[in-house]
Amino acid sequence: MTEILHQFKGRPVVVGSGLAGLIAALTLAPEPTVIVTRGALGAETSSAWAQGGIAASLGADDNPGLHLADTLAAGDGLCDPGVAGGIIGEAQDAIALLQRYGVRFDQNPSGEFALGLEAAHSRRRIVHAGGDGSGAAIIRALIAAVAKRSSIAVLEGFEARRILTADGSVCGLLCSGPTGDIVLPSSRVLLATGGLGGLYEATTNPASNFGQGIALAARAGAVLADMEFVQFHPTALDSRRRPLALVSEAVRGEGAELVNERGERFMADTPGEELAPRDVVARAISAEIARGGRVFLDARRALGPRFGVRFPAIAALCHEAGIDPGSALIPVRPAVHYHMGGVATDEEGQSSVAGLWVAGEVASTGLHGANRLASNSLLEATVMGARAARNMSLFRSQPALGDIPSTPPIADSASIRTVVSRHLGVLRNAGAMHGAIASLLPLAEGDGASSDPAIVALLIAVFASLRTESRGAHARTDFPLKQLVARRRKMALDEALAIARAATSQDFARSA
Ligand code: SIN
C-alpha cells in the first residue's frame, strides 16, 4: 500500500543530502521544502569524504581567468567555456556563502586562507578545512544550518525509486522507506544524488552510489551527456579497505613523489610530473601495475613527521592499514572517484524534463569536460545547488498525480561490478565495450534488482563505444588519438537502448 503524503503537496523535493542537496534546501528556505535521503542526513555522501577542498582563485598571484584556463586544459576540449567561466566566476561568493553557514576554512598565521595545490592547477588555490577533512567540515556545518530551519522537513531512510510524470512534466516522487512506500506529490524535484563509483569494484565513493539519479532521470526521459567520462583517481590507498580510502592529490601538491617497486620515479619525464592531469597519472600508474609492478607515494622527504599535522585524516587511514606515512612508502592504485557525465542541465540546473532539476556530481553542466580539474566539484555543487534552488523557487504549481506505478525491487549493483570493472575501466577497446553492452542490455531491459544499475552502466558503455578517440578520462587502445573536432554527446535512454539493441543484434547476425 503506497501512502500519498498530502501534507507535503506542492513542496519542492530535494533528493540527496550531500553538498548540492543541502545548499539547495538552505537556499529554498523559508519556502517549505522536503529533503529525501537514503541514510541519515549527510551519511552516505561522497561530499563528506572529500579531502582536498574547493578550488577558488583567491591567492595574490591568481585570478578567475587562470583558474578557467586550467579547467579548460584539464577538460581536454570538451568543457563548455561559458558554463565553466560562470561557475568559476562565482567561486569567491561560494566560499563566502559556506562561511555564512558556519564553515571554518583553514587559515595561515596571517589570517589569510591557507591555499593548497593539486594536480593541473597552475596556482595554489584549494581552500580547505580541517587539513584534509574539508568535505566532512562542510557537511557538518550545513547539517547544523538545516537543523535550525523549521521549513525543511527531512525524510531519512527513504530512497527515491521513480520520478512520476504527467504530460511530460514532473508530478511526484515515489520513494520506499522504513514505513513502506510513499509518494510526494510535487511538480518540482531536484536530484542531488551524487556519483556512480559503486558500479565498480575499486572506488573511493560510497559503494551504494551506483548513479541512482541518472537511472531515475533517464527513466523519466531526461537527456544525458558525457556519460563515457569516468574519472579514476590515481592514488587510492592500496589496502584491503572497501571502498578504497583516498590519498589526496594535495599530498603530491606538498611534494610527495610517485615511485615503483624498483624505486624509480616513473613520472619524472612527464610534463607536470606527479602533478600532471589526473587521467595522465592514473594511466601511468595503471601501466606500472599492468606489468606486474607496484606503485607507492613517497612523502618521507617532503613531509616526514609533519604528515599527520597537514593530513590528519589520511595519516589515520594509513595507520589503520599498518603504514606510517611520514616514514614509510604508501602503496597506491587508481580507483573510480568521479563521473564527469550525467544528466544534461542548463546553467540553472534544469534538465530536459519540465520540473526536474539536477545538481552536483549527478549533473553534467559542461564544467568538467572530459576530465575534471581537482576540487572543482565541491565548487560546482555549491554554485549549482544554490542556482537550481533559486530557479525552482520561480516555478510553483499544484501537481496532479496520475497512475502510481508499483515499486521496483531494491536496486543492487553487485552482480554487474565485474563486467563494468573489466570492460569500462582505465583502458577501453571496441571488443570490451561491446561485451559490456551485450551483458548489460538484458539486465537493463529487465525488471530485476540490477535493472537500474545496469541502465547506468549501459549508458556509459554506449556513449564510450561511440567515442572513437582517446580524450581526457576516456582512453581507447584501438583509437589512441584525438579526433580533430571535440564534441559533447547528448542522448536520452531510448536512443541509447536502440543503439545497444542494434549492436547486439549485429553480433547475433554475425554469429548466426
Ligand atoms: C583529492 O583530494 O585528491 C581529490 C580532490 C578532488 O577529487 O577534487
JSON list of N, CA and C in Angstrom, two decimals, residues 311-362:
[
{"chain": "A", "resi": 311, "resn": "PHE", "atom": "N", "xyz": [47.91, 16.40, 7.14]},
{"chain": "A", "resi": 311, "resn": "PHE", "atom": "CA", "xyz": [46.90, 15.47, 6.60]},
{"chain": "A", "resi": 311, "resn": "PHE", "atom": "C", "xyz": [46.46, 14.47, 7.68]},
{"chain": "A", "resi": 312, "resn": "PRO", "atom": "N", "xyz": [45.77, 14.94, 8.70]},
{"chain": "A", "resi": 312, "resn": "PRO", "atom": "CA", "xyz": [45.45, 14.04, 9.82]},
{"chain": "A", "resi": 312, "resn": "PRO", "atom": "C", "xyz": [44.56, 12.87, 9.42]},
{"chain": "A", "resi": 313, "resn": "ALA", "atom": "N", "xyz": [43.57, 13.09, 8.55]},
{"chain": "A", "resi": 313, "resn": "ALA", "atom": "CA", "xyz": [42.64, 12.00, 8.20]},
{"chain": "A", "resi": 313, "resn": "ALA", "atom": "C", "xyz": [43.38, 10.94, 7.37]},
{"chain": "A", "resi": 314, "resn": "ILE", "atom": "N", "xyz": [44.22, 11.38, 6.43]},
{"chain": "A", "resi": 314, "resn": "ILE", "atom": "CA", "xyz": [44.95, 10.41, 5.60]},
{"chain": "A", "resi": 314, "resn": "ILE", "atom": "C", "xyz": [45.95, 9.63, 6.46]},
{"chain": "A", "resi": 315, "resn": "ALA", "atom": "N", "xyz": [46.59, 10.34, 7.39]},
{"chain": "A", "resi": 315, "resn": "ALA", "atom": "CA", "xyz": [47.53, 9.65, 8.29]},
{"chain": "A", "resi": 315, "resn": "ALA", "atom": "C", "xyz": [46.79, 8.56, 9.06]},
{"chain": "A", "resi": 316, "resn": "ALA", "atom": "N", "xyz": [45.58, 8.87, 9.54]},
{"chain": "A", "resi": 316, "resn": "ALA", "atom": "CA", "xyz": [44.82, 7.87, 10.31]},
{"chain": "A", "resi": 316, "resn": "ALA", "atom": "C", "xyz": [44.47, 6.67, 9.43]},
{"chain": "A", "resi": 317, "resn": "LEU", "atom": "N", "xyz": [44.09, 6.95, 8.17]},
{"chain": "A", "resi": 317, "resn": "LEU", "atom": "CA", "xyz": [43.74, 5.84, 7.25]},
{"chain": "A", "resi": 317, "resn": "LEU", "atom": "C", "xyz": [44.98, 4.96, 6.98]},
{"chain": "A", "resi": 318, "resn": "CYS", "atom": "N", "xyz": [46.15, 5.61, 6.84]},
{"chain": "A", "resi": 318, "resn": "CYS", "atom": "CA", "xyz": [47.38, 4.85, 6.61]},
{"chain": "A", "resi": 318, "resn": "CYS", "atom": "C", "xyz": [47.70, 4.00, 7.84]},
{"chain": "A", "resi": 319, "resn": "HIS", "atom": "N", "xyz": [47.59, 4.61, 9.03]},
{"chain": "A", "resi": 319, "resn": "HIS", "atom": "CA", "xyz": [47.89, 3.85, 10.26]},
{"chain": "A", "resi": 319, "resn": "HIS", "atom": "C", "xyz": [46.96, 2.66, 10.39]},
{"chain": "A", "resi": 320, "resn": "GLU", "atom": "N", "xyz": [45.67, 2.85, 10.01]},
{"chain": "A", "resi": 320, "resn": "GLU", "atom": "CA", "xyz": [44.70, 1.74, 10.06]},
{"chain": "A", "resi": 320, "resn": "GLU", "atom": "C", "xyz": [45.19, 0.57, 9.19]},
{"chain": "A", "resi": 321, "resn": "ALA", "atom": "N", "xyz": [45.92, 0.90, 8.09]},
{"chain": "A", "resi": 321, "resn": "ALA", "atom": "CA", "xyz": [46.44, -0.14, 7.20]},
{"chain": "A", "resi": 321, "resn": "ALA", "atom": "C", "xyz": [47.85, -0.56, 7.60]},
{"chain": "A", "resi": 322, "resn": "GLY", "atom": "N", "xyz": [48.32, -0.08, 8.76]},
{"chain": "A", "resi": 322, "resn": "GLY", "atom": "CA", "xyz": [49.63, -0.50, 9.27]},
{"chain": "A", "resi": 322, "resn": "GLY", "atom": "C", "xyz": [50.80, 0.26, 8.65]},
{"chain": "A", "resi": 323, "resn": "ILE", "atom": "N", "xyz": [50.54, 1.47, 8.12]},
{"chain": "A", "resi": 323, "resn": "ILE", "atom": "CA", "xyz": [51.61, 2.24, 7.46]},
{"chain": "A", "resi": 323, "resn": "ILE", "atom": "C", "xyz": [51.79, 3.58, 8.17]},
{"chain": "A", "resi": 324, "resn": "ASP", "atom": "N", "xyz": [53.06, 3.93, 8.47]},
{"chain": "A", "resi": 324, "resn": "ASP", "atom": "CA", "xyz": [53.32, 5.28, 8.98]},
{"chain": "A", "resi": 324, "resn": "ASP", "atom": "C", "xyz": [53.74, 6.15, 7.79]},
{"chain": "A", "resi": 325, "resn": "PRO", "atom": "N", "xyz": [52.84, 7.05, 7.32]},
{"chain": "A", "resi": 325, "resn": "PRO", "atom": "CA", "xyz": [53.09, 7.74, 6.04]},
{"chain": "A", "resi": 325, "resn": "PRO", "atom": "C", "xyz": [54.27, 8.72, 6.10]},
{"chain": "A", "resi": 326, "resn": "GLY", "atom": "N", "xyz": [54.70, 9.10, 7.29]},
{"chain": "A", "resi": 326, "resn": "GLY", "atom": "CA", "xyz": [55.84, 10.02, 7.40]},
{"chain": "A", "resi": 326, "resn": "GLY", "atom": "C", "xyz": [57.16, 9.29, 7.24]},
{"chain": "A", "resi": 327, "resn": "SER", "atom": "N", "xyz": [57.17, 7.97, 7.49]},
{"chain": "A", "resi": 327, "resn": "SER", "atom": "CA", "xyz": [58.46, 7.27, 7.48]},
{"chain": "A", "resi": 327, "resn": "SER", "atom": "C", "xyz": [58.47, 6.06, 6.55]},
{"chain": "A", "resi": 328, "resn": "ALA", "atom": "N", "xyz": [57.31, 5.73, 5.93]},
{"chain": "A", "resi": 328, "resn": "ALA", "atom": "CA", "xyz": [57.27, 4.54, 5.07]},
{"chain": "A", "resi": 328, "resn": "ALA", "atom": "C", "xyz": [56.60, 4.90, 3.74]},
{"chain": "A", "resi": 329, "resn": "LEU", "atom": "N", "xyz": [56.82, 4.06, 2.74]},
{"chain": "A", "resi": 329, "resn": "LEU", "atom": "CA", "xyz": [56.16, 4.26, 1.44]},
{"chain": "A", "resi": 329, "resn": "LEU", "atom": "C", "xyz": [54.68, 3.93, 1.57]},
{"chain": "A", "resi": 330, "resn": "ILE", "atom": "N", "xyz": [53.82, 4.70, 0.84]},
{"chain": "A", "resi": 330, "resn": "ILE", "atom": "CA", "xyz": [52.37, 4.48, 0.90]},
{"chain": "A", "resi": 330, "resn": "ILE", "atom": "C", "xyz": [51.95, 3.77, -0.39]},
{"chain": "A", "resi": 331, "resn": "PRO", "atom": "N", "xyz": [51.45, 2.52, -0.34]},
{"chain": "A", "resi": 331, "resn": "PRO", "atom": "CA", "xyz": [51.04, 1.83, -1.58]},
{"chain": "A", "resi": 331, "resn": "PRO", "atom": "C", "xyz": [49.77, 2.45, -2.14]},
{"chain": "A", "resi": 332, "resn": "VAL", "atom": "N", "xyz": [49.77, 2.72, -3.46]},
{"chain": "A", "resi": 332, "resn": "VAL", "atom": "CA", "xyz": [48.59, 3.37, -4.06]},
{"chain": "A", "resi": 332, "resn": "VAL", "atom": "C", "xyz": [48.22, 2.67, -5.36]},
{"chain": "A", "resi": 333, "resn": "ARG", "atom": "N", "xyz": [46.96, 2.89, -5.76]},
{"chain": "A", "resi": 333, "resn": "ARG", "atom": "CA", "xyz": [46.45, 2.35, -7.03]},
{"chain": "A", "resi": 333, "resn": "ARG", "atom": "C", "xyz": [45.30, 3.24, -7.49]},
{"chain": "A", "resi": 334, "resn": "PRO", "atom": "N", "xyz": [44.98, 3.26, -8.80]},
{"chain": "A", "resi": 334, "resn": "PRO", "atom": "CA", "xyz": [43.85, 4.06, -9.27]},
{"chain": "A", "resi": 334, "resn": "PRO", "atom": "C", "xyz": [42.52, 3.45, -8.82]},
{"chain": "A", "resi": 335, "resn": "ALA", "atom": "N", "xyz": [41.52, 4.30, -8.65]},
{"chain": "A", "resi": 335, "resn": "ALA", "atom": "CA", "xyz": [40.17, 3.83, -8.30]},
{"chain": "A", "resi": 335, "resn": "ALA", "atom": "C", "xyz": [39.17, 4.87, -8.81]},
{"chain": "A", "resi": 336, "resn": "VAL", "atom": "N", "xyz": [37.98, 4.38, -9.15]},
{"chain": "A", "resi": 336, "resn": "VAL", "atom": "CA", "xyz": [36.95, 5.32, -9.66]},
{"chain": "A", "resi": 336, "resn": "VAL", "atom": "C", "xyz": [36.62, 6.34, -8.57]},
{"chain": "A", "resi": 337, "resn": "HIS", "atom": "N", "xyz": [36.63, 7.60, -8.97]},
{"chain": "A", "resi": 337, "resn": "HIS", "atom": "CA", "xyz": [36.49, 8.67, -7.98]},
{"chain": "A", "resi": 337, "resn": "HIS", "atom": "C", "xyz": [35.37, 9.64, -8.33]},
{"chain": "A", "resi": 338, "resn": "TYR", "atom": "N", "xyz": [35.13, 9.84, -9.63]},
{"chain": "A", "resi": 338, "resn": "TYR", "atom": "CA", "xyz": [34.19, 10.90, -10.01]},
{"chain": "A", "resi": 338, "resn": "TYR", "atom": "C", "xyz": [33.66, 10.61, -11.41]},
{"chain": "A", "resi": 339, "resn": "HIS", "atom": "N", "xyz": [32.44, 11.08, -11.67]},
{"chain": "A", "resi": 339, "resn": "HIS", "atom": "CA", "xyz": [31.85, 10.91, -13.00]},
{"chain": "A", "resi": 339, "resn": "HIS", "atom": "C", "xyz": [31.58, 12.30, -13.58]},
{"chain": "A", "resi": 340, "resn": "MET", "atom": "N", "xyz": [32.25, 12.59, -14.71]},
{"chain": "A", "resi": 340, "resn": "MET", "atom": "CA", "xyz": [32.06, 13.92, -15.33]},
{"chain": "A", "resi": 340, "resn": "MET", "atom": "C", "xyz": [30.71, 14.01, -16.01]},
{"chain": "A", "resi": 341, "resn": "GLY", "atom": "N", "xyz": [30.19, 12.87, -16.51]},
{"chain": "A", "resi": 341, "resn": "GLY", "atom": "CA", "xyz": [28.91, 12.90, -17.24]},
{"chain": "A", "resi": 341, "resn": "GLY", "atom": "C", "xyz": [27.74, 12.84, -16.29]},
{"chain": "A", "resi": 342, "resn": "GLY", "atom": "N", "xyz": [26.55, 12.75, -16.87]},
{"chain": "A", "resi": 342, "resn": "GLY", "atom": "CA", "xyz": [25.35, 12.67, -16.04]},
{"chain": "A", "resi": 342, "resn": "GLY", "atom": "C", "xyz": [24.15, 13.24, -16.77]},
{"chain": "A", "resi": 343, "resn": "VAL", "atom": "N", "xyz": [23.23, 13.78, -15.99]},
{"chain": "A", "resi": 343, "resn": "VAL", "atom": "CA", "xyz": [22.00, 14.34, -16.57]},
{"chain": "A", "resi": 343, "resn": "VAL", "atom": "C", "xyz": [22.33, 15.73, -17.11]},
{"chain": "A", "resi": 344, "resn": "ALA", "atom": "N", "xyz": [22.06, 15.93, -18.40]},
{"chain": "A", "resi": 344, "resn": "ALA", "atom": "CA", "xyz": [22.39, 17.23, -19.01]},
{"chain": "A", "resi": 344, "resn": "ALA", "atom": "C", "xyz": [21.53, 18.33, -18.39]},
{"chain": "A", "resi": 345, "resn": "THR", "atom": "N", "xyz": [22.19, 19.42, -18.00]},
{"chain": "A", "resi": 345, "resn": "THR", "atom": "CA", "xyz": [21.41, 20.55, -17.44]},
{"chain": "A", "resi": 345, "resn": "THR", "atom": "C", "xyz": [21.80, 21.85, -18.13]},
{"chain": "A", "resi": 346, "resn": "ASP", "atom": "N", "xyz": [20.92, 22.84, -17.96]},
{"chain": "A", "resi": 346, "resn": "ASP", "atom": "CA", "xyz": [21.29, 24.19, -18.41]},
{"chain": "A", "resi": 346, "resn": "ASP", "atom": "C", "xyz": [21.99, 24.91, -17.25]},
{"chain": "A", "resi": 347, "resn": "GLU", "atom": "N", "xyz": [22.22, 26.20, -17.41]},
{"chain": "A", "resi": 347, "resn": "GLU", "atom": "CA", "xyz": [23.00, 26.91, -16.40]},
{"chain": "A", "resi": 347, "resn": "GLU", "atom": "C", "xyz": [22.25, 27.15, -15.10]},
{"chain": "A", "resi": 348, "resn": "GLU", "atom": "N", "xyz": [20.95, 26.83, -15.09]},
{"chain": "A", "resi": 348, "resn": "GLU", "atom": "CA", "xyz": [20.18, 26.94, -13.85]},
{"chain": "A", "resi": 348, "resn": "GLU", "atom": "C", "xyz": [19.94, 25.56, -13.23]},
{"chain": "A", "resi": 349, "resn": "GLY", "atom": "N", "xyz": [20.54, 24.53, -13.80]},
{"chain": "A", "resi": 349, "resn": "GLY", "atom": "CA", "xyz": [20.36, 23.19, -13.25]},
{"chain": "A", "resi": 349, "resn": "GLY", "atom": "C", "xyz": [19.12, 22.47, -13.76]},
{"chain": "A", "resi": 350, "resn": "GLN", "atom": "N", "xyz": [18.42, 23.05, -14.75]},
{"chain": "A", "resi": 350, "resn": "GLN", "atom": "CA", "xyz": [17.21, 22.39, -15.27]},
{"chain": "A", "resi": 350, "resn": "GLN", "atom": "C", "xyz": [17.58, 21.29, -16.25]},
{"chain": "A", "resi": 351, "resn": "SER", "atom": "N", "xyz": [16.93, 20.16, -16.12]},
{"chain": "A", "resi": 351, "resn": "SER", "atom": "CA", "xyz": [17.12, 19.07, -17.08]},
{"chain": "A", "resi": 351, "resn": "SER", "atom": "C", "xyz": [16.16, 19.28, -18.25]},
{"chain": "A", "resi": 352, "resn": "SER", "atom": "N", "xyz": [16.13, 18.31, -19.18]},
{"chain": "A", "resi": 352, "resn": "SER", "atom": "CA", "xyz": [15.22, 18.44, -20.32]},
{"chain": "A", "resi": 352, "resn": "SER", "atom": "C", "xyz": [13.78, 18.08, -19.95]},
{"chain": "A", "resi": 353, "resn": "VAL", "atom": "N", "xyz": [13.55, 17.60, -18.72]},
{"chain": "A", "resi": 353, "resn": "VAL", "atom": "CA", "xyz": [12.19, 17.25, -18.28]},
{"chain": "A", "resi": 353, "resn": "VAL", "atom": "C", "xyz": [11.65, 18.41, -17.44]},
{"chain": "A", "resi": 354, "resn": "ALA", "atom": "N", "xyz": [10.47, 18.92, -17.78]},
{"chain": "A", "resi": 354, "resn": "ALA", "atom": "CA", "xyz": [9.91, 20.05, -17.04]},
{"chain": "A", "resi": 354, "resn": "ALA", "atom": "C", "xyz": [9.69, 19.64, -15.58]},
{"chain": "A", "resi": 355, "resn": "GLY", "atom": "N", "xyz": [10.23, 20.46, -14.66]},
{"chain": "A", "resi": 355, "resn": "GLY", "atom": "CA", "xyz": [10.04, 20.17, -13.24]},
{"chain": "A", "resi": 355, "resn": "GLY", "atom": "C", "xyz": [11.16, 19.33, -12.63]},
{"chain": "A", "resi": 356, "resn": "LEU", "atom": "N", "xyz": [12.18, 19.00, -13.43]},
{"chain": "A", "resi": 356, "resn": "LEU", "atom": "CA", "xyz": [13.29, 18.20, -12.89]},
{"chain": "A", "resi": 356, "resn": "LEU", "atom": "C", "xyz": [14.59, 18.99, -12.97]},
{"chain": "A", "resi": 357, "resn": "TRP", "atom": "N", "xyz": [15.15, 19.30, -11.79]},
{"chain": "A", "resi": 357, "resn": "TRP", "atom": "CA", "xyz": [16.44, 19.97, -11.71]},
{"chain": "A", "resi": 357, "resn": "TRP", "atom": "C", "xyz": [17.48, 18.95, -11.21]},
{"chain": "A", "resi": 358, "resn": "VAL", "atom": "N", "xyz": [18.74, 19.19, -11.54]},
{"chain": "A", "resi": 358, "resn": "VAL", "atom": "CA", "xyz": [19.80, 18.24, -11.18]},
{"chain": "A", "resi": 358, "resn": "VAL", "atom": "C", "xyz": [21.04, 19.05, -10.81]},
{"chain": "A", "resi": 359, "resn": "ALA", "atom": "N", "xyz": [21.72, 18.70, -9.71]},
{"chain": "A", "resi": 359, "resn": "ALA", "atom": "CA", "xyz": [22.92, 19.45, -9.30]},
{"chain": "A", "resi": 359, "resn": "ALA", "atom": "C", "xyz": [23.93, 18.53, -8.64]},
{"chain": "A", "resi": 360, "resn": "GLY", "atom": "N", "xyz": [25.20, 18.91, -8.76]},
{"chain": "A", "resi": 360, "resn": "GLY", "atom": "CA", "xyz": [26.28, 18.11, -8.16]},
{"chain": "A", "resi": 360, "resn": "GLY", "atom": "C", "xyz": [26.76, 17.05, -9.14]},
{"chain": "A", "resi": 361, "resn": "GLU", "atom": "N", "xyz": [27.36, 15.99, -8.63]},
{"chain": "A", "resi": 361, "resn": "GLU", "atom": "CA", "xyz": [28.01, 15.01, -9.50]},
{"chain": "A", "resi": 361, "resn": "GLU", "atom": "C", "xyz": [27.05, 14.35, -10.48]},
{"chain": "A", "resi": 362, "resn": "VAL", "atom": "N", "xyz": [25.80, 14.18, -10.10]},
{"chain": "A", "resi": 362, "resn": "VAL", "atom": "CA", "xyz": [24.84, 13.51, -10.99]},
{"chain": "A", "resi": 362, "resn": "VAL", "atom": "C", "xyz": [24.53, 14.35, -12.24]}
]
